[in-house]
Amino acid sequence: MKDMLRACVIDFGSSWDRHLPLVEFSYNNSYHASIKAPPYEALYEQKCRSLVCWSEVGDSQLTGLKLIRDMTEKIVQIKNRLLTARSRQKSNVDKRRNPLEFEVGDMVLLKIVARVGHVAYTLELPKELKRIHSTFHVSNLKKCLAEGDIVVLMDEIQLDDKLHMIEEPVKVVDREVKRLKQSRIPIVKVRWNSQRDP
């Protein structure tokens, strides 16, 4: 949005605010990859009747050919700026993007059984998690860098209905009382069931 407004100010100078409806029109009628359609078409399930259509139909006599030509040129200019802004944003994201790839047999806290396409993997789930679909997107995986065989028994882990771990205190490790001017605050250091023994 910022890039779009910046381009509008650069192109139209002091009259940029009068061109905001054209910018909005261009934005709403530009293809968006995330929804695989222009926003107007996705919302109303029909194509928007653009200014270009007015000149084709013959409405130009009512509105003026010069006005339609000027509007059409500005819309094309704004759409080009939108494409430029999109490609700049994509290149900035791609610079920092590091695609994750795994091999069958790698450990991601669970073992990868198979690769499904470019961005999905099937994991070997323990029998306690069989109700979950075993294929995950690569963004949900993180490589396990631990050395040796680390096994956490499912008996030790308690999950709620949303599969979040239920944390409970296991043992009091340390106690102290912090003294302030007027009061004392007890501080207790606790080991939780989510932490492993050192």
XYZ file of N, CA and C in Angstrom:
594
model
N 0.825 -1.179 0.000
C 0.000 0.000 0.000
C 0.874 1.250 0.000
N 1.955 1.233 0.827
C 2.838 2.393 0.887
C 3.485 2.649 -0.467
N 3.954 1.571 -1.110
C 4.585 1.724 -2.428
C 3.608 2.302 -3.434
N 2.365 1.860 -3.360
C 1.343 2.334 -4.289
C 1.102 3.831 -4.088
N 0.965 4.263 -2.850
C 0.747 5.686 -2.568
C 1.973 6.515 -2.935
N 3.164 5.971 -2.668
C 4.397 6.671 -3.021
C 4.468 6.893 -4.526
N 4.129 5.849 -5.294
C 4.141 5.970 -6.755
C 3.118 6.997 -7.220
N 1.972 7.050 -6.574
C 0.920 8.008 -6.929
C 1.404 9.439 -6.698
N 2.079 9.672 -5.578
C 2.599 11.010 -5.275
C 3.680 11.391 -6.274
N 4.570 10.439 -6.605
C 5.645 10.724 -7.560
C 5.070 11.043 -8.934
N 4.107 10.246 -9.389
C 3.565 10.426 -10.739
C 2.691 11.662 -10.878
N 1.853 11.920 -9.881
C 0.838 12.958 -10.038
C 1.126 14.228 -9.244
N 2.230 14.263 -8.509
C 2.635 15.475 -7.803
C 1.589 15.971 -6.828
N 1.290 17.272 -6.898
C 0.389 17.882 -5.919
C -1.069 17.460 -6.103
N -1.399 16.876 -7.256
C -2.790 16.449 -7.484
C -2.996 14.962 -7.168
N -2.082 14.384 -6.384
C -2.140 12.947 -6.111
C -3.439 12.540 -5.425
N -3.969 13.406 -4.550
C -5.175 13.033 -3.811
C -6.401 12.935 -4.719
N -6.402 13.666 -5.832
C -7.526 13.568 -6.772
C -7.479 12.255 -7.554
N -6.306 11.626 -7.590
C -6.150 10.380 -8.348
C -6.327 9.131 -7.484
N -6.570 9.301 -6.198
C -6.748 8.132 -5.321
C -7.882 7.209 -5.763
N -9.030 7.728 -6.241
C -10.061 6.804 -6.733
C -9.569 5.934 -7.894
N -8.723 6.502 -8.759
C -8.166 5.702 -9.862
C -7.197 4.648 -9.332
N -6.433 5.013 -8.309
C -5.511 4.054 -7.694
C -6.309 2.911 -7.078
N -7.372 3.253 -6.363
C -8.234 2.229 -5.754
C -8.864 1.345 -6.830
N -9.338 1.972 -7.904
C -9.932 1.230 -9.017
C -8.912 0.257 -9.609
N -7.687 0.744 -9.830
C -6.638 -0.107 -10.407
C -6.285 -1.250 -9.477
N -6.181 -0.949 -8.197
C -5.835 -1.974 -7.217
C -6.914 -3.054 -7.152
N -8.175 -2.632 -7.113
C -9.288 -3.577 -7.006
C -9.499 -4.398 -8.269
N -8.945 -3.949 -9.394
C -9.111 -4.679 -10.649
C -7.819 -5.311 -11.138
N -6.787 -5.325 -10.285
C -5.531 -5.994 -10.612
C -5.566 -7.410 -10.052
N -4.960 -8.328 -10.773
C -4.919 -9.730 -10.356
C -4.093 -9.871 -9.078
N -4.619 -10.593 -8.085
C -3.909 -10.880 -6.840
C -3.679 -12.386 -6.773
N -2.418 -12.769 -6.685
C -2.076 -14.192 -6.685
C -2.643 -14.909 -5.465
N -2.754 -14.213 -4.337
C -3.227 -14.865 -3.113
C -4.674 -15.340 -3.226
N -5.516 -14.597 -3.948
C -6.915 -15.005 -4.118
C -7.202 -15.465 -5.545
N -6.163 -15.440 -6.386
C -6.234 -15.904 -7.778
C -7.322 -15.187 -8.579
N -7.511 -13.907 -8.291
C -8.499 -13.087 -9.006
C -8.329 -11.642 -8.552
N -8.863 -10.698 -9.302
C -8.910 -9.324 -8.790
C -9.894 -9.249 -7.618
N -9.657 -8.389 -6.616
C -10.565 -8.305 -5.466
C -12.013 -8.008 -5.859
N -12.224 -7.132 -6.840
C -13.593 -6.802 -7.258
C -14.304 -8.055 -7.767
N -13.602 -8.812 -8.611
C -14.190 -10.020 -9.199
C -14.450 -11.079 -8.125
N -13.540 -11.185 -7.151
C -13.728 -12.158 -6.072
C -14.932 -11.790 -5.203
N -15.141 -10.490 -4.995
C -16.228 -10.034 -4.137
C -17.581 -10.108 -4.829
N -17.652 -9.617 -6.062
C -18.943 -9.517 -6.750
C -19.188 -10.624 -7.779
N -18.216 -11.502 -7.971
C -18.315 -12.637 -8.900
C -18.639 -12.199 -10.323
N -18.152 -11.044 -10.707
C -18.271 -10.576 -12.091
C -17.154 -9.576 -12.341
N -16.803 -9.418 -13.599
C -15.756 -8.471 -13.948
C -16.292 -7.052 -13.832
N -15.418 -6.139 -13.448
C -15.807 -4.733 -13.333
C -15.830 -4.104 -14.724
N -16.802 -3.265 -14.948
C -16.896 -2.566 -16.232
C -15.952 -1.374 -16.166
N -14.816 -1.511 -16.806
C -13.784 -0.485 -16.695
C -14.014 0.634 -17.702
N -13.186 1.667 -17.575
C -13.280 2.813 -18.468
C -12.991 2.419 -19.911
N -12.147 1.411 -20.090
C -11.833 0.944 -21.438
C -13.103 0.432 -22.105
N -13.948 -0.257 -21.341
C -15.213 -0.774 -21.886
C -16.134 0.363 -22.311
N -16.085 1.492 -21.630
C -16.956 2.611 -21.982
C -16.673 3.084 -23.397
N -15.392 3.148 -23.748
C -15.061 3.637 -25.093
C -15.438 2.600 -26.145
N -15.394 1.317 -25.778
C -15.761 0.269 -26.737
C -17.273 0.251 -26.976
N -18.055 0.500 -25.934
C -19.511 0.422 -26.032
C -20.092 1.636 -26.734
N -19.440 2.756 -26.626
C -19.958 3.963 -27.253
C -20.407 4.989 -26.243
N -20.153 4.724 -24.946
C -20.503 5.697 -23.909
C -19.580 6.907 -23.942
N -18.576 6.860 -24.810
C -17.617 7.958 -24.855
C -18.275 9.261 -25.267
N -19.375 9.174 -25.998
C -20.066 10.397 -26.414
C -20.672 11.097 -25.204
N -21.093 10.329 -24.198
C -21.699 10.922 -23.010
C -20.644 11.518 -22.079
N -19.514 10.834 -21.949
C -18.517 11.264 -20.978
C -17.381 12.066 -21.591
N -17.185 11.992 -22.858
C -16.096 12.729 -23.492
C -14.918 11.823 -23.769
N -14.500 11.788 -25.019
C -13.425 10.893 -25.447
C -12.104 11.239 -24.769
N -11.801 12.526 -24.616
C -10.536 12.949 -23.998
C -10.478 12.503 -22.530
N -11.597 12.652 -21.816
C -11.651 12.238 -20.412
C -11.381 10.738 -20.283
N -12.025 9.956 -21.138
C -11.835 8.497 -21.090
C -10.397 8.135 -21.440
N -9.829 8.794 -22.438
C -8.449 8.518 -22.845
C -7.487 8.853 -21.698
N -7.691 10.002 -21.050
C -6.830 10.399 -19.926
C -6.940 9.407 -18.771
N -8.166 9.039 -18.429
C -8.386 8.081 -17.334
C -7.738 6.737 -17.654
N -7.918 6.278 -18.881
C -7.353 4.989 -19.288
C -5.833 5.029 -19.201
N -5.214 6.117 -19.652
C -3.751 6.244 -19.577
C -3.283 6.223 -18.124
N -4.001 6.924 -17.258
C -3.618 6.962 -15.841
C -3.786 5.593 -15.190
N -4.853 4.886 -15.547
C -5.060 3.544 -14.986
C -3.952 2.602 -15.435
N -3.566 2.675 -16.704
C -2.467 1.837 -17.204
C -1.181 2.189 -16.467
N -0.932 3.479 -16.269
C 0.261 3.932 -15.550
C 0.252 3.410 -14.111
N -0.873 3.497 -13.442
C -0.978 3.021 -12.056
C -0.795 1.509 -11.996
N -1.395 0.776 -12.939
C -1.234 -0.688 -12.945
C 0.226 -1.072 -13.144
N 0.936 -0.339 -13.999
C 2.365 -0.609 -14.193
C 3.137 -0.352 -12.905
N 2.779 0.711 -12.200
C 3.424 1.004 -10.918
C 3.122 -0.090 -9.894
N 1.898 -0.601 -9.896
C 1.543 -1.698 -8.988
C 2.399 -2.929 -9.267
N 2.567 -3.248 -10.550
C 3.401 -4.400 -10.918
C 4.843 -4.185 -10.480
N 5.353 -2.962 -10.654
C 6.717 -2.647 -10.235
C 6.858 -2.792 -8.723
N 5.892 -2.261 -7.981
C 5.938 -2.360 -6.514
C 5.881 -3.817 -6.073
N 5.014 -4.608 -6.711
C 4.899 -6.031 -6.371
C 6.204 -6.769 -6.630
N 6.820 -6.498 -7.782
C 8.062 -7.206 -8.107
C 9.188 -6.776 -7.166
N 9.213 -5.498 -6.754
C 10.227 -5.035 -5.806
C 10.028 -5.723 -4.453
N 8.788 -5.822 -3.997
C 8.513 -6.490 -2.726
C 8.898 -7.965 -2.793
N 8.601 -8.608 -3.916
C 8.939 -10.026 -4.078
C 10.452 -10.225 -4.047
N 11.188 -9.350 -4.751
C 12.647 -9.507 -4.769
C 13.241 -9.261 -3.385
N 12.667 -8.329 -2.609
C 13.151 -8.101 -1.244
C 12.897 -9.312 -0.357
N 11.740 -9.934 -0.501
C 11.426 -11.130 0.291
C 12.314 -12.293 -0.138
N 12.526 -12.442 -1.448
C 13.332 -13.550 -1.952
C 14.787 -13.465 -1.498
N 15.292 -12.255 -1.252
C 16.673 -12.106 -0.774
C 16.844 -12.767 0.586
N 15.819 -12.648 1.434
C 15.905 -13.196 2.788
C 15.359 -14.617 2.892
N 14.677 -15.079 1.861
C 14.054 -16.401 1.923
C 15.113 -17.478 1.708
N 15.104 -18.431 2.586
C 16.013 -19.562 2.476
C 15.151 -20.819 2.435
N 14.932 -21.375 1.242
C 14.008 -22.513 1.158
C 14.521 -23.715 1.946
N 13.650 -24.276 2.755
C 14.000 -25.455 3.538
C 13.821 -26.702 2.692
N 14.802 -27.574 2.750
C 14.681 -28.863 2.068
C 15.205 -29.936 2.996
N 14.538 -31.052 2.987
C 14.916 -32.173 3.827
C 15.049 -33.414 2.959
N 15.704 -34.413 3.505
C 15.835 -35.707 2.845
C 14.991 -36.720 3.612
N 14.572 -37.770 2.924
C 13.856 -38.855 3.593
C 14.815 -39.470 4.604
N 14.362 -39.624 5.836
C 15.200 -40.152 6.905
C 15.706 -39.073 7.850
N 15.675 -37.789 7.421
C 16.064 -36.691 8.309
C 15.132 -36.663 9.510
N 15.642 -36.118 10.602
C 14.830 -35.985 11.803
C 14.381 -34.534 11.944
N 13.100 -34.335 12.118
C 12.516 -33.023 12.389
C 11.658 -33.181 13.644
N 12.306 -33.675 14.681
C 11.688 -34.116 15.922
C 10.846 -35.370 15.692
N 10.491 -35.627 14.446
C 9.904 -36.897 14.016
C 10.631 -37.271 12.725
N 10.509 -38.497 12.304
C 11.236 -38.945 11.114
C 10.426 -38.674 9.849
N 11.120 -38.167 8.814
C 10.483 -37.945 7.518
C 10.430 -39.279 6.778
N 9.226 -39.654 6.353
C 9.026 -40.916 5.647
C 9.080 -40.700 4.138
N 8.440 -39.620 3.665
C 8.379 -39.376 2.219
C 8.239 -37.884 1.948
N 8.670 -37.510 0.744
C 8.489 -36.128 0.287
C 7.282 -36.107 -0.638
N 6.380 -35.147 -0.402
C 5.169 -35.030 -1.213
C 5.249 -33.679 -1.919
N 5.608 -33.668 -3.180
C 5.740 -32.410 -3.911
C 6.984 -31.651 -3.474
N 6.974 -30.325 -3.717
C 8.145 -29.505 -3.405
C 8.149 -28.997 -1.972
N 6.977 -28.855 -1.360
C 6.914 -28.181 -0.061
C 6.192 -28.969 1.020
N 5.998 -30.258 0.846
C 5.288 -31.045 1.858
C 6.025 -32.355 2.116
N 5.938 -32.806 3.367
C 6.599 -34.039 3.780
C 5.649 -34.865 4.632
N 5.766 -36.192 4.495
C 4.999 -37.110 5.335
C 5.906 -37.560 6.467
N 5.397 -37.490 7.695
C 6.179 -37.839 8.876
C 5.697 -39.149 9.474
N 6.593 -39.812 10.166
C 6.247 -41.037 10.892
C 5.752 -40.610 12.272
N 4.454 -40.670 12.461
C 3.860 -40.227 13.723
C 3.733 -41.392 14.692
N 3.894 -41.131 15.989
C 3.664 -42.191 16.974
C 2.181 -42.552 17.019
N 1.887 -43.725 17.551
C 0.497 -44.207 17.531
C -0.450 -43.284 18.290
N 0.060 -42.531 19.267
C -0.790 -41.606 20.020
C -1.259 -40.426 19.166
N -0.553 -40.149 18.074
C -0.903 -39.017 17.203
C -1.475 -39.476 15.864
N -1.949 -40.682 15.783
C -2.467 -41.217 14.517
C -3.717 -40.495 14.031
N -4.421 -39.787 14.925
C -5.624 -39.070 14.483
C -5.278 -37.805 13.693
N -4.003 -37.445 13.661
C -3.546 -36.266 12.913
C -3.111 -36.707 11.521
N -3.383 -35.874 10.531
C -2.912 -36.138 9.173
C -1.387 -36.065 9.185
N -0.718 -37.014 8.587
C 0.735 -37.131 8.731
C 1.545 -36.313 7.731
N 0.909 -35.563 6.835
C 1.637 -34.748 5.862
C 1.618 -33.292 6.315
N 2.820 -32.665 6.327
C 2.969 -31.299 6.822
C 3.681 -30.426 5.801
N 3.335 -29.142 5.790
C 4.015 -28.158 4.950
C 5.402 -27.899 5.535
N 6.347 -27.587 4.669
C 7.732 -27.388 5.087
C 7.866 -26.261 6.115
N 6.980 -25.272 6.079
C 7.061 -24.161 7.032
C 6.748 -24.604 8.458
N 6.118 -25.767 8.630
C 5.797 -26.282 9.962
C 6.888 -27.188 10.515
N 7.954 -27.388 9.753
C 9.014 -28.297 10.165
C 10.278 -27.525 10.512
N 11.038 -28.073 11.425
C 12.320 -27.494 11.786
C 13.281 -28.653 11.978
N 14.456 -28.544 11.371
C 15.403 -29.650 11.420
C 15.884 -29.876 12.850
N 15.957 -31.129 13.241
C 16.440 -31.503 14.567
C 17.958 -31.607 14.499
N 18.659 -30.744 15.227
C 20.117 -30.709 15.172
C 20.762 -31.435 16.348
N 19.981 -32.142 17.140
C 20.507 -32.840 18.313
C 21.367 -34.019 17.879
N 22.422 -34.250 18.641
C 23.275 -35.397 18.358
C 22.782 -36.580 19.181
N 22.903 -37.743 18.614
C 22.466 -38.930 19.331
C 20.977 -39.152 19.184
N 20.508 -40.112 19.925
C 19.106 -40.493 19.828
C 18.335 -39.888 20.997
N 17.559 -38.864 20.716
C 16.741 -38.247 21.761
C 15.321 -38.740 21.577
N 14.813 -39.409 22.573
C 13.455 -39.919 22.494
C 12.681 -39.390 23.691
N 11.579 -38.746 23.422
C 10.688 -38.283 24.480
C 9.463 -39.183 24.419
N 9.213 -39.881 25.493
C 8.077 -40.793 25.515
C 6.776 -40.009 25.540
N 5.790 -40.505 24.822
C 4.498 -39.824 24.750
C 3.777 -39.842 26.097
N 4.162 -40.775 26.987
C 3.546 -40.816 28.315
C 3.876 -39.551 29.106
N 5.064 -38.981 28.837
C 5.501 -37.788 29.559
C 4.815 -36.523 29.049
N 4.295 -36.565 27.846
C 3.708 -35.374 27.228
C 2.193 -35.465 27.288
N 1.574 -34.403 27.787
C 0.113 -34.342 27.820
C -0.337 -33.258 26.853
N -1.304 -33.605 25.990
C -1.800 -32.664 24.990
C -3.274 -32.375 25.228
N -3.670 -31.123 24.942
C -5.099 -30.802 25.019
C -5.760 -31.091 23.672
N -7.047 -30.736 23.513
C -7.763 -31.074 22.261
C -7.181 -30.362 21.041
N -6.501 -29.234 21.252
C -5.907 -28.500 20.128
C -4.454 -28.907 19.907
N -4.036 -29.971 20.565
C -2.689 -30.522 20.467
C -1.619 -29.563 20.971
N -1.956 -28.743 21.963
C -0.974 -27.919 22.649
C -0.533 -28.669 23.899
N 0.745 -28.550 24.197
C 1.271 -29.264 25.353
C 0.759 -28.631 26.645
N 0.321 -29.467 27.567
C -0.144 -28.992 28.873
C 1.069 -28.971 29.798
N 1.447 -27.774 30.218
C 2.622 -27.643 31.085
C 2.193 -27.635 32.550
N 2.927 -28.406 33.347
C 2.648 -28.480 34.777
C 3.970 -28.431 35.531
N 3.968 -27.847 36.729
C 5.207 -27.846 37.522
C 5.523 -29.260 38.014
N 6.815 -29.611 37.973
C 7.234 -30.944 38.398
C 7.948 -30.881 39.744
N 8.809 -29.852 39.895
C 9.646 -29.814 41.091
C 10.058 -28.367 41.372
N 10.147 -28.012 42.655
C 10.655 -26.695 43.045
C 12.172 -26.802 43.098
N 12.851 -25.985 42.296
C 14.307 -26.045 42.199
C 14.966 -25.111 43.209
N 14.416 -23.917 43.375
C 15.036 -22.928 44.259
C 13.969 -21.975 44.792
N 14.232 -21.423 45.979
C 13.329 -20.426 46.572
C 14.170 -19.283 47.113
N 13.569 -18.091 47.055
C 14.201 -16.945 47.708
C 13.135 -15.891 47.963
N 13.419 -14.990 48.862
C 12.494 -13.903 49.168
C 13.195 -12.598 48.820
N 12.595 -11.858 47.913
C 13.165 -10.573 47.508
C 12.593 -9.498 48.422
N 13.479 -8.718 49.011
C 13.047 -7.690 49.958
C 13.037 -6.333 49.270
N 11.901 -5.683 49.355
C 11.759 -4.316 48.876
C 11.634 -3.404 50.092
N 11.439 -2.116 49.876
C 11.346 -1.179 51.007
C 10.217 -1.544 51.963
N 9.038 -1.768 51.406
C 7.861 -1.978 52.244
C 7.371 -3.432 52.273
N 7.861 -4.254 51.347
C 7.287 -5.605 51.267
C 8.342 -6.641 50.899
N 7.903 -7.871 50.936
C 8.752 -9.004 50.556
C 8.013 -9.821 49.504
N 8.765 -10.216 48.482
C 8.158 -10.981 47.387
C 8.826 -12.349 47.332
N 8.040 -13.414 47.525
C 8.636 -14.751 47.393
C 8.848 -15.096 45.912
N 10.035 -15.583 45.589
C 10.360 -15.993 44.223
C 10.668 -17.484 44.256
N 9.996 -18.221 43.388
C 10.155 -19.670 43.348
C 10.572 -20.076 41.940
N 11.676 -20.816 41.827
C 12.122 -21.337 40.538
C 11.618 -22.773 40.427
N 10.874 -23.043 39.331
C 10.198 -24.330 39.179
C 10.668 -25.010 37.898
N 10.812 -26.335 37.943
C 11.062 -27.097 36.718
C 9.720 -27.604 36.221
N 9.442 -27.349 34.920
C 8.176 -27.740 34.307
C 8.341 -29.062 33.567
N 7.231 -29.718 33.296
C 7.292 -31.013 32.600
C 7.763 -30.867 31.153
N 7.793 -29.651 30.621
C 8.261 -29.449 29.248
C 9.778 -29.346 29.177
N 10.444 -29.211 30.338
C 11.900 -29.083 30.366
C 12.527 -30.424 30.701
N 13.652 -30.702 30.046
C 14.384 -31.939 30.322
C 15.378 -31.687 31.446
N 15.761 -32.745 32.175
C 16.778 -32.603 33.224
C 18.119 -32.280 32.586
N 18.920 -31.398 33.247
C 20.236 -31.071 32.682
C 21.205 -32.222 32.813
